[in-house]
Coordinates of C-alpha atoms in Angstrom, one line a residue:
Chain J
X289 CA 69.9 120.5 136.5
X290 CA 72.6 120.8 133.8
X291 CA 73.2 117.8 131.5
X292 CA 76.8 116.6 131.7
X293 CA 78.6 114.3 129.2
X294 CA 81.4 112.2 130.6
X295 CA 84.0 110.4 128.4
X296 CA 86.6 108.1 129.8
X297 CA 85.7 105.9 132.8
X298 CA 89.0 104.6 133.8
X299 CA 90.5 104.5 137.3
X300 CA 90.3 108.2 137.8
X301 CA 87.4 109.2 135.7
X302 CA 85.0 106.5 137.1
X303 CA 85.3 107.8 140.6
X304 CA 84.5 111.4 139.7
X305 CA 81.8 110.4 137.3
X306 CA 80.2 108.1 139.9
X307 CA 80.0 111.0 142.4
X308 CA 78.2 113.2 139.9
X309 CA 75.7 110.4 139.1
X310 CA 75.1 109.8 142.9
X311 CA 74.6 113.5 143.5
X312 CA 71.8 113.5 141.0
X313 CA 73.4 115.2 138.1
X314 CA 71.9 114.3 134.7
X315 CA 74.9 112.4 133.3
X316 CA 75.4 110.7 129.9
X317 CA 78.6 108.6 129.6
X318 CA 80.7 107.1 126.9
X319 CA 83.6 104.7 127.2
X320 CA 85.4 102.1 124.9
X321 CA 84.7 99.4 127.5
X322 CA 81.0 98.4 127.3
X323 CA 81.0 96.7 130.7
X324 CA 82.0 99.9 132.4
X325 CA 79.3 101.8 130.6
X326 CA 76.7 99.2 131.7
X327 CA 77.8 99.7 135.4
X328 CA 77.1 103.4 135.0
X329 CA 73.8 102.8 133.4
X330 CA 72.9 100.6 136.4
X331 CA 73.9 103.5 138.6
X332 CA 71.5 105.8 136.8
X333 CA 73.5 107.4 134.0
X334 CA 72.5 107.4 130.3
X335 CA 74.7 105.9 127.7
X336 CA 75.7 107.6 124.4
X337 CA 76.3 105.6 121.2
X338 CA 79.3 107.7 120.3
X339 CA 81.4 110.7 121.2
X340 CA 79.5 112.7 118.7
X341 CA 76.1 111.5 120.0
X342 CA 77.2 112.5 123.5
X343 CA 78.5 115.9 122.7
X344 CA 75.3 116.9 120.8
X345 CA 73.0 116.4 123.8
X346 CA 74.9 118.2 126.7
X347 CA 75.7 121.7 128.0
X348 CA 79.0 120.5 129.7
X349 CA 81.3 117.7 128.7
X350 CA 84.2 116.2 130.6
X351 CA 87.0 113.9 129.4
X352 CA 89.4 111.8 131.3
X353 CA 91.7 109.8 129.0
X354 CA 95.3 108.5 129.4
X355 CA 97.4 110.0 126.7
X356 CA 97.6 113.3 124.7
X357 CA 96.8 111.3 121.5
X358 CA 93.7 109.9 123.1
X359 CA 92.6 113.3 124.0
X360 CA 93.1 114.6 120.5
X361 CA 91.2 111.6 119.1
X362 CA 88.2 112.4 121.3
X363 CA 88.2 116.2 121.1
X364 CA 89.2 117.0 117.5
X365 CA 87.8 116.3 114.1
X366 CA 84.2 116.2 112.6
X367 CA 83.1 113.4 115.0
X368 CA 84.9 115.0 118.0
X369 CA 83.6 116.6 121.2
X370 CA 84.5 120.2 120.2
X371 CA 82.8 120.1 116.8
X372 CA 79.6 118.6 118.2
X373 CA 79.0 120.5 121.5
X374 CA 76.4 123.2 121.2
X375 CA 77.8 126.7 120.7
X376 CA 78.5 128.3 124.0
X377 CA 78.9 124.9 125.8
X378 CA 82.0 124.2 128.0
X379 CA 84.4 121.3 128.0
X380 CA 86.4 120.4 131.1
X381 CA 89.6 118.2 130.6
X382 CA 90.7 116.1 133.5
X383 CA 93.4 114.4 131.6
X384 CA 97.1 115.0 132.2
X385 CA 98.3 116.6 128.9
X386 CA 101.2 118.5 127.5
X387 CA 101.1 122.3 127.2
X388 CA 101.0 122.3 123.4
X389 CA 98.0 120.0 123.3
X390 CA 95.9 122.1 125.8
X391 CA 96.7 125.3 123.9
X392 CA 95.7 123.6 120.7
X393 CA 92.4 122.4 122.1
X394 CA 91.6 125.8 123.6
X395 CA 92.3 127.5 120.3
X396 CA 90.1 125.0 118.5
X397 CA 87.3 125.4 120.9
X398 CA 87.4 129.2 120.7
X399 CA 87.3 129.0 116.9
X400 CA 84.1 126.9 117.2
X401 CA 82.5 129.3 119.8
X402 CA 82.9 126.9 122.7
X403 CA 84.8 127.0 126.0
X404 CA 87.7 124.8 127.0
X405 CA 89.1 124.5 130.5
X406 CA 91.7 122.1 132.0
X407 CA 91.1 120.6 135.4
X408 CA 93.9 118.1 135.8
X409 CA 93.9 116.1 139.0
X410 CA 96.4 116.4 141.9
X411 CA 96.0 113.0 143.4
X412 CA 95.1 109.3 142.8
X413 CA 92.0 107.2 142.3
X414 CA 91.1 106.7 146.0
X415 CA 91.0 110.4 146.5
X416 CA 89.1 111.0 143.3
X417 CA 86.5 108.5 144.4
X418 CA 86.1 110.2 147.7
X419 CA 85.3 113.5 145.9
X420 CA 88.4 115.2 147.3
X421 CA 90.8 115.3 144.4
X422 CA 92.5 118.7 143.9
X423 CA 91.6 120.1 140.5
X424 CA 94.0 122.6 139.0
X425 CA 91.7 124.7 137.0
X426 CA 93.1 126.6 134.0
X427 CA 91.2 128.8 131.5
X428 CA 88.8 131.7 131.4
X429 CA 88.2 133.0 134.9
X430 CA 84.6 133.9 134.2
X431 CA 83.8 130.3 133.1
X432 CA 85.6 129.0 136.2
X433 CA 83.4 131.2 138.4
X434 CA 80.3 130.1 136.6
X435 CA 81.0 126.4 137.3
X436 CA 83.0 126.5 140.5
X437 CA 80.1 125.9 142.9
X438 CA 77.6 124.4 140.5
X439 CA 79.8 121.6 139.2
X440 CA 83.6 121.6 140.0
X441 CA 83.1 121.4 143.8
X442 CA 81.0 118.3 143.2
X443 CA 83.9 116.7 141.3
X444 CA 86.7 117.5 143.7
X445 CA 88.6 120.5 145.3
X446 CA 89.1 123.1 142.6
X447 CA 91.8 125.7 142.7
X448 CA 92.0 128.4 140.0
X449 CA 95.5 128.5 138.7
X450 CA 95.3 130.9 135.7
X451 CA 95.2 130.2 132.0
X452 CA 95.2 126.7 130.5
X453 CA 98.9 126.7 130.4
X454 CA 99.1 127.5 134.2
X455 CA 96.6 124.8 135.1
X456 CA 98.3 122.1 133.1
X457 CA 101.7 123.3 134.2
X458 CA 100.7 123.0 137.9
X459 CA 99.8 119.4 137.4
X460 CA 103.0 118.6 135.5
X461 CA 105.1 120.4 138.2
X462 CA 103.3 118.6 141.0
X463 CA 104.1 115.3 139.2
X464 CA 107.7 116.3 138.6
X465 CA 108.2 117.2 142.3
X466 CA 106.3 114.2 143.6
X467 CA 108.2 111.7 141.5
X468 CA 111.5 113.3 142.2
X469 CA 110.9 113.3 145.9
X470 CA 109.8 109.7 145.7
X471 CA 113.1 108.7 144.1
X472 CA 114.9 110.5 146.8
X473 CA 112.9 108.7 149.5
X474 CA 113.9 105.4 148.0
X475 CA 117.6 106.2 148.3
X476 CA 117.1 107.3 151.9
X477 CA 115.2 104.1 152.8
X478 CA 117.8 101.9 151.1
X479 CA 120.5 103.7 153.1
X480 CA 118.6 103.4 156.4
X481 CA 118.1 99.7 155.8
X482 CA 121.8 99.2 155.1
X483 CA 122.7 101.2 158.3
X484 CA 120.5 98.9 160.3
X485 CA 117.9 101.5 161.4
X486 CA 114.6 99.7 162.4
X487 CA 111.6 100.5 160.2
X488 CA 109.3 101.8 162.9
X489 CA 111.7 104.3 164.5
X490 CA 112.9 105.4 161.1
X491 CA 109.4 106.2 159.9
X492 CA 108.3 107.8 163.1
X493 CA 111.4 110.0 163.3
X494 CA 111.4 111.1 159.7
X495 CA 107.8 112.0 160.1
X496 CA 108.9 114.5 162.7
X497 CA 111.7 116.0 160.7
X498 CA 112.5 118.3 157.8
X499 CA 112.8 115.2 155.6
X500 CA 109.0 114.5 155.8
X501 CA 106.9 114.7 152.7
X502 CA 103.6 113.4 151.3
X503 CA 105.5 110.8 149.3
X504 CA 107.3 109.6 152.4
X505 CA 104.0 109.4 154.3
X506 CA 102.3 107.5 151.5
X507 CA 105.1 105.1 150.4
X508 CA 107.8 104.7 153.0
X509 CA 106.3 101.6 154.7
X510 CA 105.7 99.7 151.5
X511 CA 109.2 100.7 150.1
X512 CA 110.8 99.6 153.4
X513 CA 109.1 96.2 153.0
X514 CA 110.1 96.2 149.3
X515 CA 106.5 95.6 148.3
X516 CA 106.2 96.7 144.7
X517 CA 103.7 94.1 143.5
X518 CA 100.5 96.0 144.5
X519 CA 100.6 99.0 142.2
X520 CA 98.4 102.0 143.1
X521 CA 100.2 103.8 140.2
X522 CA 102.5 102.0 137.8
X523 CA 106.1 103.0 137.0
X524 CA 104.9 103.4 133.3
X525 CA 102.4 106.0 134.3
X526 CA 104.8 107.8 136.6
X527 CA 107.3 107.9 133.8
X528 CA 104.8 109.3 131.4
X529 CA 103.9 112.1 133.8
X530 CA 107.5 113.0 134.6
X531 CA 108.5 112.9 130.9
X532 CA 105.7 115.4 130.0
X533 CA 107.0 117.6 132.8
X534 CA 110.6 117.6 131.7
X535 CA 109.5 118.2 128.1
X536 CA 107.7 121.3 129.3
X537 CA 110.8 122.5 131.0
X538 CA 112.9 121.8 127.9
X539 CA 110.4 123.8 125.7
X540 CA 111.0 126.9 127.8
X541 CA 114.7 126.3 128.2
X542 CA 114.5 126.0 131.9
X543 CA 117.1 123.5 133.1
X544 CA 115.8 121.2 135.9
X545 CA 118.8 118.8 136.4
X546 CA 117.4 117.0 139.4
X547 CA 114.0 116.3 137.8
X548 CA 115.8 115.3 134.6
X549 CA 117.8 112.8 136.5
X550 CA 114.7 111.5 138.2
X551 CA 113.0 111.1 134.7
X552 CA 116.0 109.0 133.6
X553 CA 115.7 106.9 136.7
X554 CA 112.0 106.3 136.0
X555 CA 112.8 105.5 132.4
X556 CA 115.3 102.9 133.3
X557 CA 112.9 101.4 135.9
X558 CA 110.0 101.4 133.3
X559 CA 112.1 99.2 131.0
X560 CA 112.4 96.6 133.7
X561 CA 109.5 97.0 136.1
X562 CA 107.0 99.1 134.2
X563 CA 103.9 97.4 135.6
X564 CA 105.0 97.5 139.2
X565 CA 104.2 100.2 141.7
X566 CA 106.0 103.5 140.9
X567 CA 108.1 103.1 144.0
X568 CA 110.0 100.3 142.2
X569 CA 112.8 102.8 141.2
X570 CA 114.1 101.4 144.6
X571 CA 115.1 98.2 142.7
X572 CA 117.5 100.2 140.6
X573 CA 119.7 101.0 143.6
Chain P
X204 CA 119.7 122.7 187.5
X205 CA 122.8 124.3 186.1
X206 CA 123.5 123.9 182.3
X207 CA 126.5 124.9 180.3
X208 CA 125.9 125.9 176.7
X209 CA 128.6 126.3 174.1
X210 CA 127.9 127.8 170.7
X211 CA 125.1 130.4 170.2
X212 CA 124.3 130.3 166.5
X213 CA 120.7 130.4 165.5
X214 CA 120.0 126.9 166.6
X215 CA 121.8 127.3 169.9
X216 CA 120.1 130.5 170.7
X217 CA 116.7 128.9 170.1
X218 CA 117.5 126.0 172.5
X219 CA 118.9 128.6 175.1
X220 CA 115.6 130.5 174.9
X221 CA 113.7 127.5 176.0
X222 CA 116.1 126.6 178.8
X223 CA 115.8 130.1 180.2
X224 CA 112.0 130.1 179.9
X225 CA 112.1 126.9 181.9
X226 CA 114.2 128.6 184.6
X227 CA 117.4 126.7 184.2
X228 CA 120.6 128.4 185.3
X229 CA 122.4 128.8 182.1
X230 CA 126.2 129.3 181.6
X231 CA 127.0 130.4 178.0
X232 CA 130.0 130.8 175.8
X233 CA 130.3 131.7 172.2
X234 CA 133.3 132.4 170.0
X235 CA 132.1 135.9 169.1
X236 CA 131.0 138.0 172.0
X237 CA 128.0 139.9 170.5
X238 CA 125.8 136.7 170.5
X239 CA 126.9 136.0 174.1
X240 CA 125.7 139.5 175.0
X241 CA 122.4 138.9 173.3
X242 CA 121.7 135.6 175.2
X243 CA 122.9 137.3 178.5
X244 CA 120.2 139.9 178.0
X245 CA 117.7 137.0 178.1
X246 CA 119.1 136.0 181.5
X247 CA 122.1 133.7 180.8
X248 CA 125.4 134.1 182.5
X249 CA 128.2 134.7 180.0
X250 CA 131.7 133.3 180.3
X251 CA 134.9 134.2 178.4
X252 CA 136.0 130.6 177.7
X253 CA 134.2 127.3 177.1
X254 CA 135.8 125.6 180.1
X255 CA 134.6 128.3 182.5
X256 CA 131.1 128.0 181.1
X257 CA 131.2 124.2 181.6
X258 CA 132.7 124.2 185.1
X259 CA 130.4 123.2 187.9
X260 CA 127.4 122.5 185.6
X261 CA 125.1 119.4 185.7
X262 CA 125.2 119.0 181.9
X263 CA 126.8 120.7 179.0
X264 CA 125.3 121.3 175.5
X265 CA 127.6 121.9 172.5
X266 CA 126.0 123.4 169.4
X267 CA 129.0 124.2 167.3
X268 CA 129.6 124.5 163.5
X269 CA 133.1 123.1 163.6
X270 CA 133.9 119.5 164.7
X271 CA 137.5 120.5 165.0
X272 CA 136.6 123.1 167.6
X273 CA 134.5 120.6 169.5
X274 CA 137.2 117.9 169.4
X275 CA 139.7 120.4 170.9
X276 CA 137.2 121.1 173.7
X277 CA 136.6 117.5 174.4
X278 CA 140.2 116.5 174.4
X279 CA 141.2 119.7 176.3
X280 CA 139.9 121.7 179.1
X281 CA 136.2 121.4 178.7
X282 CA 136.1 117.7 179.7
X283 CA 138.7 118.4 182.4
X284 CA 136.3 121.0 183.9
X285 CA 133.4 118.6 184.1
X286 CA 132.5 116.3 187.0
X287 CA 133.0 112.5 186.5
X288 CA 129.9 111.1 184.8
X289 CA 128.6 114.4 183.6
X290 CA 126.8 114.4 180.2
X291 CA 128.0 116.3 177.2
X292 CA 125.1 116.7 174.7
X293 CA 126.4 117.3 171.2
X294 CA 123.7 119.0 169.1
X295 CA 126.0 119.2 166.0
X296 CA 125.8 117.1 162.8
X297 CA 129.1 115.4 161.9
X298 CA 130.3 112.4 160.1
X299 CA 130.1 108.9 161.7
X300 CA 133.9 108.6 162.3
X301 CA 134.1 111.9 164.2
X302 CA 131.1 111.1 166.4
X303 CA 132.6 107.7 167.4
X304 CA 136.0 109.4 168.1
X305 CA 134.3 112.1 170.3
X306 CA 132.5 109.4 172.2
X307 CA 135.7 107.6 172.9
X308 CA 137.7 110.7 173.9
X309 CA 135.0 111.9 176.3
X310 CA 134.8 108.4 177.9
X311 CA 138.5 108.4 178.5
X312 CA 138.0 111.6 180.5
X313 CA 135.0 110.3 182.5
X314 CA 132.4 112.2 180.5
X315 CA 129.3 110.6 178.9
X316 CA 129.0 111.8 175.3
X317 CA 125.5 111.8 173.9
X318 CA 125.0 112.5 170.2
X319 CA 121.8 114.6 170.0
X320 CA 121.4 116.1 166.5
X321 CA 118.3 118.2 165.8
X322 CA 115.7 117.4 163.2
X323 CA 114.5 120.9 162.2
X324 CA 115.5 124.5 161.8
X325 CA 115.8 127.6 164.0
X326 CA 112.1 128.4 164.1
X327 CA 111.4 124.9 165.5
X328 CA 114.3 125.2 167.9
X329 CA 113.0 128.5 169.2
X330 CA 109.5 127.1 169.6
X331 CA 110.8 124.2 171.6
X332 CA 109.6 121.8 169.0
X333 CA 112.8 120.5 167.4
X334 CA 113.1 116.7 167.2
X335 CA 116.2 115.5 169.2
X336 CA 117.6 112.3 167.8
X337 CA 119.2 110.7 170.9
X338 CA 122.2 108.5 170.5
X339 CA 123.8 107.2 173.7
X340 CA 123.0 105.2 176.9
X341 CA 119.3 104.4 177.3
X342 CA 119.5 105.1 181.1
X343 CA 120.6 108.7 180.4
X344 CA 117.7 109.1 177.9
X345 CA 115.3 108.0 180.6
X346 CA 116.9 110.0 183.4
X347 CA 117.1 113.3 181.5
X348 CA 113.5 113.1 180.0
X349 CA 112.4 116.3 181.6
X350 CA 115.4 118.3 180.5
X351 CA 115.1 117.0 177.0
X352 CA 111.4 117.6 176.7
X353 CA 112.0 121.2 177.9
X354 CA 114.0 121.9 174.7
X355 CA 112.4 119.7 172.1
X356 CA 111.0 116.2 171.2
X357 CA 113.5 113.5 172.2
X358 CA 113.5 110.3 170.2
X359 CA 115.7 107.4 171.2
X360 CA 117.6 106.1 168.2
X361 CA 120.1 103.7 169.7
X362 CA 123.9 104.2 170.1
X363 CA 125.7 107.3 168.9
X364 CA 126.3 105.7 165.5
X365 CA 122.6 105.1 164.9
X366 CA 121.7 108.6 165.8
X367 CA 124.4 110.0 163.6
X368 CA 123.4 107.8 160.6
X369 CA 119.8 108.7 161.1
X370 CA 120.5 112.4 161.2
X371 CA 122.6 112.2 158.0
X372 CA 119.9 110.4 156.2
X373 CA 117.3 113.0 157.3
X374 CA 119.6 115.7 156.0
X375 CA 120.1 113.9 152.7
X376 CA 116.3 113.6 152.1
X377 CA 115.4 117.0 153.4
X378 CA 118.1 118.9 151.6
X379 CA 117.4 116.9 148.4
X380 CA 113.7 117.7 148.7
X381 CA 114.7 121.4 149.0
X382 CA 116.4 121.3 145.6
X383 CA 113.3 119.6 144.0
X384 CA 111.2 122.4 145.5
X385 CA 113.6 125.0 144.1
X386 CA 113.2 123.5 140.6
X387 CA 109.4 123.3 141.0
X388 CA 109.1 126.9 142.1
X389 CA 111.3 128.1 139.3
X390 CA 109.2 126.2 136.7
X391 CA 105.9 127.5 138.3
X392 CA 107.2 131.1 138.0
X393 CA 108.3 130.5 134.4
X394 CA 104.8 129.1 133.5
X395 CA 102.9 132.0 135.0
X396 CA 101.5 130.4 138.1
X397 CA 100.9 132.8 141.0
X398 CA 102.5 132.2 144.4
X399 CA 99.2 131.7 146.3
X400 CA 97.8 129.4 143.6
X401 CA 101.0 127.3 143.6
X402 CA 101.1 127.0 147.4
X403 CA 97.4 126.1 147.6
X404 CA 97.6 123.8 144.6
X405 CA 100.7 121.9 145.7
X406 CA 99.8 121.7 149.4
X407 CA 97.3 119.0 148.8
X408 CA 99.3 116.8 146.3
X409 CA 102.1 114.4 146.2
X410 CA 104.5 117.4 145.6
X411 CA 104.1 118.5 149.3
X412 CA 107.1 118.3 151.6
X413 CA 108.0 119.8 154.9
X414 CA 110.5 121.9 152.9
X415 CA 107.6 123.4 150.9
X416 CA 105.8 124.6 154.1
X417 CA 109.1 125.9 155.4
X418 CA 110.6 127.5 152.3
X419 CA 108.1 127.6 149.4
X420 CA 107.1 131.2 149.8
X421 CA 110.7 132.3 150.5
X422 CA 111.7 130.7 147.3
X423 CA 108.9 132.3 145.4
X424 CA 110.0 135.7 146.7
X425 CA 113.7 134.7 146.0
X426 CA 114.3 135.8 149.6
X427 CA 117.6 134.3 150.6
X428 CA 117.7 136.3 153.8
X429 CA 117.1 136.1 156.7
X430 CA 119.5 133.3 157.1
X431 CA 118.4 130.1 158.7
X432 CA 121.3 127.8 157.9
X433 CA 124.1 128.5 155.4
X434 CA 124.3 126.8 152.1
X435 CA 127.9 125.8 152.9
X436 CA 126.6 124.0 156.0
X437 CA 124.0 122.2 153.9
X438 CA 126.8 121.1 151.5
X439 CA 128.8 119.8 154.5
X440 CA 125.8 117.8 155.6
X441 CA 125.3 116.4 152.1
X442 CA 129.0 115.4 151.9
X443 CA 128.8 113.6 155.3
X444 CA 125.8 111.7 154.1
X445 CA 127.1 110.7 150.7
X446 CA 130.4 109.7 152.4
X447 CA 128.5 107.4 154.8
X448 CA 126.6 105.8 151.8
X449 CA 129.9 105.2 150.0
X450 CA 131.5 103.6 153.2
X451 CA 128.4 101.4 153.5
X452 CA 128.7 100.4 149.8
X453 CA 125.2 101.8 149.0
X454 CA 125.2 103.6 145.6
X455 CA 123.1 106.7 145.9
X456 CA 123.1 108.4 142.4
X457 CA 120.4 111.0 143.4
X458 CA 122.1 112.1 146.6
X459 CA 125.4 112.3 144.9
X460 CA 124.0 114.5 142.2
X461 CA 122.2 116.6 144.8
X462 CA 125.4 117.0 146.9
X463 CA 127.0 118.4 143.7
X464 CA 124.2 120.9 143.3
X465 CA 125.1 122.4 146.7
X466 CA 128.8 122.2 145.8
X467 CA 128.1 124.1 142.5
X468 CA 126.0 126.7 144.4
X469 CA 128.8 127.2 146.9
X470 CA 131.4 127.5 144.2
X471 CA 129.2 130.1 142.4
X472 CA 129.5 132.3 145.6
X473 CA 126.3 131.5 147.4
X474 CA 127.8 129.5 150.3
X475 CA 127.1 132.1 153.0
X476 CA 123.5 132.6 152.0
X477 CA 120.5 130.6 153.2
X478 CA 120.6 127.0 151.9
X479 CA 117.6 127.7 149.6
X480 CA 120.0 129.8 147.5
X481 CA 120.7 126.6 145.6
X482 CA 117.8 128.0 143.6
X483 CA 120.1 130.7 142.2
X484 CA 121.8 128.1 139.9
X485 CA 118.5 127.9 138.0
X486 CA 118.3 131.6 137.4
X487 CA 121.8 131.8 136.1
X488 CA 121.3 129.3 133.4

């Protein structure tokens, strides 16, 4: 069985990594939080002393870190993953990153004789833990084919999107669309409440109409109750994702006025309610 | 049971198809004769005027694109041709004030006005699966269950105002999601994501909406025909919805902006194309 190195055991990464350990993969982990590392050691994983130590002993590495600067810190430089992986090894990046970063990481990996693929995730922590998270794979098709059954299907539900740009773009576009639709749902719910439409009939009827969406299904009840204090995903994280998406559109000079307005709405909400659930843009209305 | 049917656009024809399949005697009228001839081929009896189509029937459905035309019929010879207590089912989508006025005018002439806007497009209407948002007397809803179930999925919303408000909110959300989808598809194409990969990737994420299932591939192909509903009609629905929000004192910045996207698309000359032609604004830039 291949030996896998896993770096970044936060909300998303821990679910996926735990599945790999439980399925019997030979996994070595690294995280800045020692308590999290200990819980994985208890589960049966090995612990690495550093990123460098981890990269040197695996055939495949996986990272799942919050921000582009965190990814650069782990992947690049003399102590980074790419430098220290064996030649011919493959790195899979679960993190949500900007297009420039993934292109830079891919180029750097190629220069060192290693493979770099992006597999950003299409849904949240609960789905990741259930092993069902969509993975938007971007990179070399031959590498994808090599790992699709042997590894990626054990991490989630992979879909091959194209090159690294296409894989990362799919994730950013999915975020842009999802967050924009969410802001739209909030306005609709605000209006429904003001018009005196009862919650149950509103939700049941929208569900059977052209207005239905994944966002509505997932958030309408909580938004109707104005419950924003139990975040599954914070306004701050939503703003980060949608900001990266609008930046991508700006870089290719593609105007996306509605998504840009949604970005501004999340920005304003982040300044006031950043740690609340991402549906809290409702409070701006 | 004898039914009068006024207005044979794509939605009206879909409903007529179901009534004929269920063996109702159907009296039809349409402003332009060729559509009347089409529905007559399916087994309906054509009439040259709306009042003749309405006379002697047990219930009349109106599925018109102009509230002025409907008002003239209600205040004129159509209501006069109906038996006392006969129900006029209005399948159209109008502003709240017009609907209240239609109800009052019909009542003055001994006719029960039921507001019955539809929740989905022509394909759903033809399949007998369109949601029917019933606004009117509860006893009529209970009495006419079989008739309503023969043409769609009836949902009791309350009085005519409640059904109207609900339908306008449905349109605001659905048509707004449609613009978000257009931006997402435009970005995906620009980033080199293939159609199948996009549809498969987005299907299982927070980006999914009913609009995506309904129009995602059409947008990818930039196929603005065949027409399902006109962009001008979508703009009209957005205007009604935003006006309702303004009257209710609910600020809706996203809906207001999205209404203006449809306005801009109409002014750019796309008003008579399918409503997804709002996408064309993104190509022009």
